Amino acid sequence: EAGVTQFPSHSVIEKGQTVTLRCDPISGHDNLYWYRRVMGKEIKFLLHFVKESKQDESGMPNNRFLAERTGGTYSTLKVQPAELEDSGVYFCASSLGQGGSGYTFGSGTRLTVV
Amino acid sequence: RKEVEQDPGPFNVPEGATVAFNCTYSNSASQSFFWYRQDCRKEPKLLMSVYSSGNEDGRFTAQLNRASQYISLLIRDSKLSDSATYLCVVKNPGGYQKVTFGIGTKLQVIP
């Protein structure tokens, strides 16, 4: 079984540019989550999809962040325009049910805004 | 106060030693608890869920103390390969499925 796949693995962009991160969850997993780790801080929740619907987006930092999951398969997270404080590792995770047995994480996208 | 608190360490222990980590959580209604392991520059991976009665998986034992609102992870006979950051993860009640992570405790097992 393929795991959670994230692309790109690394991205370096200039402040003000746009970046789009992609996550392919495990096939059949309806629940998809985005998390972020800023250096020296805890991993923080961003949002949760159930299929194509946003179940909880309470962790999205501001309106420069836009997440989509059209068709309920892969998801994208766009940051536009990027700011320096957006640098960090963005993790995607998926779960079959409600996460009671934990999530499977992707390897993350390391975003550096310069 | 943070929702989930962990000592970031590092804990430097010799091979073969027993080491224990604690994690405290602030929400008394928290429902589910997990320990994840994260290797350097890798993704977190589920190590074990933590059950009310405590549970063991080989050299690893997890325990939950609801009265004092903490969970623990005990590693016996430490191996070099156990070196990693151990993340305490808590799921709070409610309809949403998000979880809250602790900062992680770094373990370094030395030969």
PDB file of C-alpha atoms in Angstrom:
ATOM      1  CA  GLU A   1       0.000   0.000   0.000  1.00  0.00           C
ATOM      2  CA  ALA A   2       1.402   3.370  -1.003  1.00  0.00           C
ATOM      3  CA  GLY A   3       1.742   5.804   1.856  1.00  0.00           C
ATOM      4  CA  VAL A   4       0.885   9.474   2.015  1.00  0.00           C
ATOM      5  CA  THR A   5       2.818  11.303  -0.666  1.00  0.00           C
ATOM      6  CA  GLN A   6       3.730  14.959  -0.588  1.00  0.00           C
ATOM      7  CA  PHE A   7       5.214  17.107  -3.286  1.00  0.00           C
ATOM      8  CA  PRO A   8       7.540  18.911  -3.434  1.00  0.00           C
ATOM      9  CA  SER A   9       9.797  17.707  -0.666  1.00  0.00           C
ATOM     10  CA  HIS A  10      11.526  21.072  -0.537  1.00  0.00           C
ATOM     11  CA  SER A  11      10.637  24.513  -1.796  1.00  0.00           C
ATOM     12  CA  VAL A  12      12.552  27.744  -1.536  1.00  0.00           C
ATOM     13  CA  ILE A  13      10.665  30.829  -2.649  1.00  0.00           C
ATOM     14  CA  GLU A  14      10.964  34.548  -2.247  1.00  0.00           C
ATOM     15  CA  LYS A  15       8.690  36.570  -0.054  1.00  0.00           C
ATOM     16  CA  GLY A  16       5.615  37.563  -2.028  1.00  0.00           C
ATOM     17  CA  GLN A  17       5.660  34.558  -4.313  1.00  0.00           C
ATOM     18  CA  THR A  18       3.090  31.805  -4.471  1.00  0.00           C
ATOM     19  CA  VAL A  19       3.676  28.179  -3.614  1.00  0.00           C
ATOM     20  CA  THR A  20       1.353  25.214  -3.931  1.00  0.00           C
ATOM     21  CA  LEU A  21       1.914  22.085  -1.925  1.00  0.00           C
ATOM     22  CA  ARG A  22       0.303  18.814  -2.871  1.00  0.00           C
ATOM     23  CA  CYS A  23      -0.715  15.810  -0.811  1.00  0.00           C
ATOM     24  CA  ASP A  24      -1.889  12.432  -2.046  1.00  0.00           C
ATOM     25  CA  PRO A  25      -3.414  10.512   0.843  1.00  0.00           C
ATOM     26  CA  ILE A  26      -3.557   6.761   1.147  1.00  0.00           C
ATOM     27  CA  SER A  27      -6.128   5.508  -1.318  1.00  0.00           C
ATOM     28  CA  GLY A  28      -9.538   5.232   0.291  1.00  0.00           C
ATOM     29  CA  HIS A  29      -8.737   7.476   3.226  1.00  0.00           C
ATOM     30  CA  ASP A  30     -11.552   9.982   3.475  1.00  0.00           C
ATOM     31  CA  ASN A  31      -9.869  12.026   6.187  1.00  0.00           C
ATOM     32  CA  LEU A  32      -7.003  14.283   5.185  1.00  0.00           C
ATOM     33  CA  TYR A  33      -5.205  16.686   7.476  1.00  0.00           C
ATOM     34  CA  TRP A  34      -2.654  19.429   7.045  1.00  0.00           C
ATOM     35  CA  TYR A  35      -0.229  20.249   9.828  1.00  0.00           C
ATOM     36  CA  ARG A  36       2.732  22.601  10.032  1.00  0.00           C
ATOM     37  CA  ARG A  37       5.856  22.706  12.115  1.00  0.00           C
ATOM     38  CA  VAL A  38       7.641  25.982  12.455  1.00  0.00           C
ATOM     39  CA  MET A  39      11.217  25.659  13.697  1.00  0.00           C
ATOM     40  CA  GLY A  40      11.389  25.218  17.423  1.00  0.00           C
ATOM     41  CA  LYS A  41       7.640  24.916  17.831  1.00  0.00           C
ATOM     42  CA  GLU A  42       5.113  22.140  18.094  1.00  0.00           C
ATOM     43  CA  ILE A  43       3.438  20.590  15.096  1.00  0.00           C
ATOM     44  CA  LYS A  44       0.253  22.595  14.680  1.00  0.00           C
ATOM     45  CA  PHE A  45      -3.037  21.648  13.077  1.00  0.00           C
ATOM     46  CA  LEU A  46      -4.090  23.606  10.015  1.00  0.00           C
ATOM     47  CA  LEU A  47      -7.200  21.917   8.670  1.00  0.00           C
ATOM     48  CA  HIS A  48      -9.102  18.707   8.140  1.00  0.00           C
ATOM     49  CA  PHE A  49     -10.958  17.447   5.087  1.00  0.00           C
ATOM     50  CA  VAL A  50     -13.540  14.717   5.023  1.00  0.00           C
ATOM     51  CA  LYS A  51     -13.637  13.759   1.398  1.00  0.00           C
ATOM     52  CA  GLU A  52     -13.883  17.067  -0.418  1.00  0.00           C
ATOM     53  CA  SER A  53     -15.425  19.009   2.451  1.00  0.00           C
ATOM     54  CA  LYS A  54     -13.536  21.135   4.936  1.00  0.00           C
ATOM     55  CA  GLN A  55     -14.488  19.704   8.294  1.00  0.00           C
ATOM     56  CA  ASP A  56     -12.351  22.022  10.390  1.00  0.00           C
ATOM     57  CA  GLU A  57     -10.151  24.851   9.206  1.00  0.00           C
ATOM     58  CA  SER A  58      -9.674  26.511  12.553  1.00  0.00           C
ATOM     59  CA  GLY A  59      -5.905  26.210  12.351  1.00  0.00           C
ATOM     60  CA  MET A  60      -5.408  28.107   9.108  1.00  0.00           C
ATOM     61  CA  PRO A  61      -3.237  31.106  10.003  1.00  0.00           C
ATOM     62  CA  ASN A  62      -4.838  33.673   7.702  1.00  0.00           C
ATOM     63  CA  ASN A  63      -6.422  34.154   4.323  1.00  0.00           C
ATOM     64  CA  ARG A  64      -3.122  33.809   2.498  1.00  0.00           C
ATOM     65  CA  PHE A  65      -3.567  30.066   2.918  1.00  0.00           C
ATOM     66  CA  LEU A  66      -6.034  28.205   0.719  1.00  0.00           C
ATOM     67  CA  ALA A  67      -6.580  24.468   0.841  1.00  0.00           C
ATOM     68  CA  GLU A  68      -8.595  22.452  -1.615  1.00  0.00           C
ATOM     69  CA  ARG A  69      -9.474  18.833  -2.128  1.00  0.00           C
ATOM     70  CA  THR A  70     -11.485  18.704  -5.306  1.00  0.00           C
ATOM     71  CA  GLY A  71     -12.950  15.286  -5.930  1.00  0.00           C
ATOM     72  CA  GLY A  72     -12.010  14.121  -2.497  1.00  0.00           C
ATOM     73  CA  THR A  73      -8.701  12.618  -3.556  1.00  0.00           C
ATOM     74  CA  TYR A  74      -5.512  14.663  -3.422  1.00  0.00           C
ATOM     75  CA  SER A  75      -5.302  18.014  -1.705  1.00  0.00           C
ATOM     76  CA  THR A  76      -3.410  21.203  -2.376  1.00  0.00           C
ATOM     77  CA  LEU A  77      -2.355  23.919   0.007  1.00  0.00           C
ATOM     78  CA  LYS A  78      -1.562  27.240  -1.595  1.00  0.00           C
ATOM     79  CA  VAL A  79       0.233  30.069   0.121  1.00  0.00           C
ATOM     80  CA  GLN A  80      -0.194  33.401  -1.626  1.00  0.00           C
ATOM     81  CA  PRO A  81       1.650  35.660  -1.093  1.00  0.00           C
ATOM     82  CA  ALA A  82       4.206  33.881   1.027  1.00  0.00           C
ATOM     83  CA  GLU A  83       5.727  35.615   4.031  1.00  0.00           C
ATOM     84  CA  LEU A  84       8.917  34.825   5.932  1.00  0.00           C
ATOM     85  CA  GLU A  85       6.986  33.418   8.889  1.00  0.00           C
ATOM     86  CA  ASP A  86       5.397  30.796   6.630  1.00  0.00           C
ATOM     87  CA  SER A  87       8.671  28.890   6.556  1.00  0.00           C
ATOM     88  CA  GLY A  88       8.421  25.476   8.118  1.00  0.00           C
ATOM     89  CA  VAL A  89       7.610  21.882   7.384  1.00  0.00           C
ATOM     90  CA  TYR A  90       4.113  21.207   6.136  1.00  0.00           C
ATOM     91  CA  PHE A  91       2.877  17.723   6.861  1.00  0.00           C
ATOM     92  CA  CYS A  92      -0.119  16.018   5.404  1.00  0.00           C
ATOM     93  CA  ALA A  93      -1.728  13.049   7.098  1.00  0.00           C
ATOM     94  CA  SER A  94      -4.626  10.786   6.320  1.00  0.00           C
ATOM     95  CA  SER A  95      -6.784   8.327   8.169  1.00  0.00           C
ATOM     96  CA  LEU A  96      -9.413   5.842   7.158  1.00  0.00           C
ATOM     97  CA  GLY A  97     -11.786   6.490  10.008  1.00  0.00           C
ATOM     98  CA  GLN A  98     -11.786   9.160  12.617  1.00  0.00           C
ATOM     99  CA  GLY A  99      -8.152   8.839  13.497  1.00  0.00           C
ATOM    100  CA  GLY A 100      -8.755   6.763  16.575  1.00  0.00           C
ATOM    101  CA  SER A 101      -5.833   4.576  15.609  1.00  0.00           C
ATOM    102  CA  GLY A 102      -3.614   7.459  14.698  1.00  0.00           C
ATOM    103  CA  TYR A 103      -2.727   8.996  11.388  1.00  0.00           C
ATOM    104  CA  THR A 104      -0.292   8.177   8.635  1.00  0.00           C
ATOM    105  CA  PHE A 105       1.864  11.154   7.811  1.00  0.00           C
ATOM    106  CA  GLY A 106       3.562  12.100   4.598  1.00  0.00           C
ATOM    107  CA  SER A 107       7.226  12.978   4.641  1.00  0.00           C
ATOM    108  CA  GLY A 108       6.435  16.670   4.563  1.00  0.00           C
ATOM    109  CA  THR A 109       7.275  19.661   2.427  1.00  0.00           C
ATOM    110  CA  ARG A 110      10.030  21.850   3.798  1.00  0.00           C
ATOM    111  CA  LEU A 111       9.153  25.400   2.790  1.00  0.00           C
ATOM    112  CA  THR A 112      11.678  28.177   3.073  1.00  0.00           C
ATOM    113  CA  VAL A 113      10.616  31.722   2.334  1.00  0.00           C
ATOM    114  CA  VAL A 114      13.534  34.098   1.819  1.00  0.00           C
TER     115      VAL A 114
ATOM    116  CA  ARG B   1      -0.389  26.800  29.756  1.00  0.00           C
ATOM    117  CA  LYS B   2       0.197  24.622  26.726  1.00  0.00           C
ATOM    118  CA  GLU B   3      -2.382  21.995  25.889  1.00  0.00           C
ATOM    119  CA  VAL B   4       0.272  19.292  25.755  1.00  0.00           C
ATOM    120  CA  GLU B   5       3.567  19.691  27.584  1.00  0.00           C
ATOM    121  CA  GLN B   6       6.707  17.668  27.226  1.00  0.00           C
ATOM    122  CA  ASP B   7      10.276  18.066  28.399  1.00  0.00           C
ATOM    123  CA  PRO B   8      12.154  18.663  25.134  1.00  0.00           C
ATOM    124  CA  GLY B   9      15.306  17.043  26.518  1.00  0.00           C
ATOM    125  CA  PRO B  10      17.642  15.907  25.170  1.00  0.00           C
ATOM    126  CA  PHE B  11      17.794  12.731  27.174  1.00  0.00           C
ATOM    127  CA  ASN B  12      21.179  11.110  26.681  1.00  0.00           C
ATOM    128  CA  VAL B  13      21.178   7.520  27.861  1.00  0.00           C
ATOM    129  CA  PRO B  14      23.591   4.615  27.413  1.00  0.00           C
ATOM    130  CA  GLU B  15      22.639   1.567  25.425  1.00  0.00           C
ATOM    131  CA  GLY B  16      20.692  -0.897  27.509  1.00  0.00           C
ATOM    132  CA  ALA B  17      19.323   1.721  29.864  1.00  0.00           C
ATOM    133  CA  THR B  18      15.688   2.206  30.734  1.00  0.00           C
ATOM    134  CA  VAL B  19      14.280   5.646  30.048  1.00  0.00           C
ATOM    135  CA  ALA B  20      10.894   7.163  30.703  1.00  0.00           C
ATOM    136  CA  PHE B  21       9.172  10.229  29.309  1.00  0.00           C
ATOM    137  CA  ASN B  22       6.137  11.972  30.680  1.00  0.00           C
ATOM    138  CA  CYS B  23       3.672  14.208  28.965  1.00  0.00           C
ATOM    139  CA  THR B  24       0.966  16.278  30.632  1.00  0.00           C
ATOM    140  CA  TYR B  25      -2.224  17.494  29.014  1.00  0.00           C
ATOM    141  CA  SER B  26      -4.491  20.301  30.108  1.00  0.00           C
ATOM    142  CA  ASN B  27      -7.930  19.170  28.930  1.00  0.00           C
ATOM    143  CA  SER B  28      -9.386  16.688  31.380  1.00  0.00           C
ATOM    144  CA  ALA B  29     -11.900  15.569  28.757  1.00  0.00           C
ATOM    145  CA  SER B  30      -9.199  14.474  26.290  1.00  0.00           C
ATOM    146  CA  GLN B  31     -10.127  11.200  24.707  1.00  0.00           C
ATOM    147  CA  SER B  32      -7.302   9.554  22.872  1.00  0.00           C
ATOM    148  CA  PHE B  33      -3.595   9.536  23.391  1.00  0.00           C
ATOM    149  CA  PHE B  34      -0.688   8.496  21.242  1.00  0.00           C
ATOM    150  CA  TRP B  35       3.061   8.386  21.142  1.00  0.00           C
ATOM    151  CA  TYR B  36       4.644   9.154  17.806  1.00  0.00           C
ATOM    152  CA  ARG B  37       8.279   8.824  16.905  1.00  0.00           C
ATOM    153  CA  GLN B  38       9.983  11.311  14.618  1.00  0.00           C
ATOM    154  CA  ASP B  39      13.441  10.779  13.226  1.00  0.00           C
ATOM    155  CA  CYS B  40      15.503  13.769  12.191  1.00  0.00           C
ATOM    156  CA  ARG B  41      14.006  15.465   9.124  1.00  0.00           C
ATOM    157  CA  LYS B  42      11.425  12.706   8.737  1.00  0.00           C
ATOM    158  CA  GLU B  43       7.699  12.512   9.283  1.00  0.00           C
ATOM    159  CA  PRO B  44       6.112  11.477  12.578  1.00  0.00           C
ATOM    160  CA  LYS B  45       5.243   7.800  12.733  1.00  0.00           C
ATOM    161  CA  LEU B  46       2.797   6.235  15.130  1.00  0.00           C
ATOM    162  CA  LEU B  47       4.635   4.322  17.807  1.00  0.00           C
ATOM    163  CA  MET B  48       1.695   3.283  19.906  1.00  0.00           C
ATOM    164  CA  SER B  49      -1.702   4.315  21.126  1.00  0.00           C
ATOM    165  CA  VAL B  50      -2.117   4.715  24.865  1.00  0.00           C
ATOM    166  CA  TYR B  51      -4.958   2.859  26.502  1.00  0.00           C
ATOM    167  CA  SER B  52      -6.514   3.476  29.884  1.00  0.00           C
ATOM    168  CA  SER B  53      -5.262   0.182  31.234  1.00  0.00           C
ATOM    169  CA  GLY B  54      -1.760   0.761  29.942  1.00  0.00           C
ATOM    170  CA  ASN B  55      -0.244  -1.195  27.111  1.00  0.00           C
ATOM    171  CA  GLU B  56       3.013  -2.746  26.118  1.00  0.00           C
ATOM    172  CA  ASP B  57       4.650  -3.399  22.787  1.00  0.00           C
ATOM    173  CA  GLY B  58       7.935  -5.177  23.120  1.00  0.00           C
ATOM    174  CA  ARG B  59      10.355  -2.908  24.927  1.00  0.00           C
ATOM    175  CA  PHE B  60       7.871  -0.041  24.986  1.00  0.00           C
ATOM    176  CA  THR B  61       5.238   0.533  27.653  1.00  0.00           C
ATOM    177  CA  ALA B  62       2.706   3.330  27.605  1.00  0.00           C
ATOM    178  CA  GLN B  63       0.566   4.367  30.515  1.00  0.00           C
ATOM    179  CA  LEU B  64      -2.218   6.853  31.094  1.00  0.00           C
ATOM    180  CA  ASN B  65      -2.996   8.556  34.372  1.00  0.00           C
ATOM    181  CA  ARG B  66      -6.262  10.405  33.942  1.00  0.00           C
ATOM    182  CA  ALA B  67      -6.368  11.695  37.518  1.00  0.00           C
ATOM    183  CA  SER B  68      -3.077  13.514  37.082  1.00  0.00           C
ATOM    184  CA  GLN B  69      -3.560  14.099  33.366  1.00  0.00           C
ATOM    185  CA  TYR B  70      -0.367  12.636  32.094  1.00  0.00           C
ATOM    186  CA  ILE B  71       0.807   9.854  29.890  1.00  0.00           C
ATOM    187  CA  SER B  72       4.128   8.145  29.978  1.00  0.00           C
ATOM    188  CA  LEU B  73       6.368   6.139  27.701  1.00  0.00           C
ATOM    189  CA  LEU B  74       8.901   3.689  29.088  1.00  0.00           C
ATOM    190  CA  ILE B  75      11.622   2.264  26.907  1.00  0.00           C
ATOM    191  CA  ARG B  76      13.539  -0.703  28.266  1.00  0.00           C
ATOM    192  CA  ASP B  77      16.902  -1.963  27.044  1.00  0.00           C
ATOM    193  CA  SER B  78      17.486   1.114  24.887  1.00  0.00           C
ATOM    194  CA  LYS B  79      18.975   0.574  21.448  1.00  0.00           C
ATOM    195  CA  LEU B  80      20.959   3.012  19.358  1.00  0.00           C
ATOM    196  CA  SER B  81      18.084   2.890  16.878  1.00  0.00           C
ATOM    197  CA  ASP B  82      15.721   4.281  19.514  1.00  0.00           C
ATOM    198  CA  SER B  83      17.397   7.674  19.112  1.00  0.00           C
ATOM    199  CA  ALA B  84      14.655   9.979  17.885  1.00  0.00           C
ATOM    200  CA  THR B  85      12.170  12.569  19.063  1.00  0.00           C
ATOM    201  CA  TYR B  86       9.112  11.165  20.810  1.00  0.00           C
ATOM    202  CA  LEU B  87       5.947  13.166  20.321  1.00  0.00           C
ATOM    203  CA  CYS B  88       3.039  13.078  22.713  1.00  0.00           C
ATOM    204  CA  VAL B  89      -0.246  13.485  20.859  1.00  0.00           C
ATOM    205  CA  VAL B  90      -3.665  14.098  22.366  1.00  0.00           C
ATOM    206  CA  LYS B  91      -7.096  14.095  20.792  1.00  0.00           C
ATOM    207  CA  ASN B  92      -9.646  16.288  22.479  1.00  0.00           C
ATOM    208  CA  PRO B  93     -13.359  15.693  22.618  1.00  0.00           C
ATOM    209  CA  GLY B  94     -15.815  17.056  20.167  1.00  0.00           C
ATOM    210  CA  GLY B  95     -16.799  16.317  16.639  1.00  0.00           C
ATOM    211  CA  TYR B  96     -13.523  17.337  15.110  1.00  0.00           C
ATOM    212  CA  GLN B  97     -10.701  14.919  14.608  1.00  0.00           C
ATOM    213  CA  LYS B  98      -7.681  17.143  14.982  1.00  0.00           C
ATOM    214  CA  VAL B  99      -5.038  16.269  17.491  1.00  0.00           C
ATOM    215  CA  THR B 100      -2.621  18.365  19.495  1.00  0.00           C
ATOM    216  CA  PHE B 101       1.087  17.664  19.532  1.00  0.00           C
ATOM    217  CA  GLY B 102       3.618  18.201  22.249  1.00  0.00           C
ATOM    218  CA  ILE B 103       6.979  19.721  21.356  1.00  0.00           C
ATOM    219  CA  GLY B 104       8.562  16.285  21.508  1.00  0.00           C
ATOM    220  CA  THR B 105      11.242  14.790  23.717  1.00  0.00           C
ATOM    221  CA  LYS B 106      14.566  14.118  22.087  1.00  0.00           C
ATOM    222  CA  LEU B 107      16.253  10.860  23.004  1.00  0.00           C
ATOM    223  CA  GLN B 108      19.856  10.089  22.190  1.00  0.00           C
ATOM    224  CA  VAL B 109      21.057   6.592  22.975  1.00  0.00           C
ATOM    225  CA  ILE B 110      24.819   6.496  23.180  1.00  0.00           C
ATOM    226  CA  PRO B 111      27.091   3.470  22.819  1.00  0.00           C
TER     227      PRO B 111
END
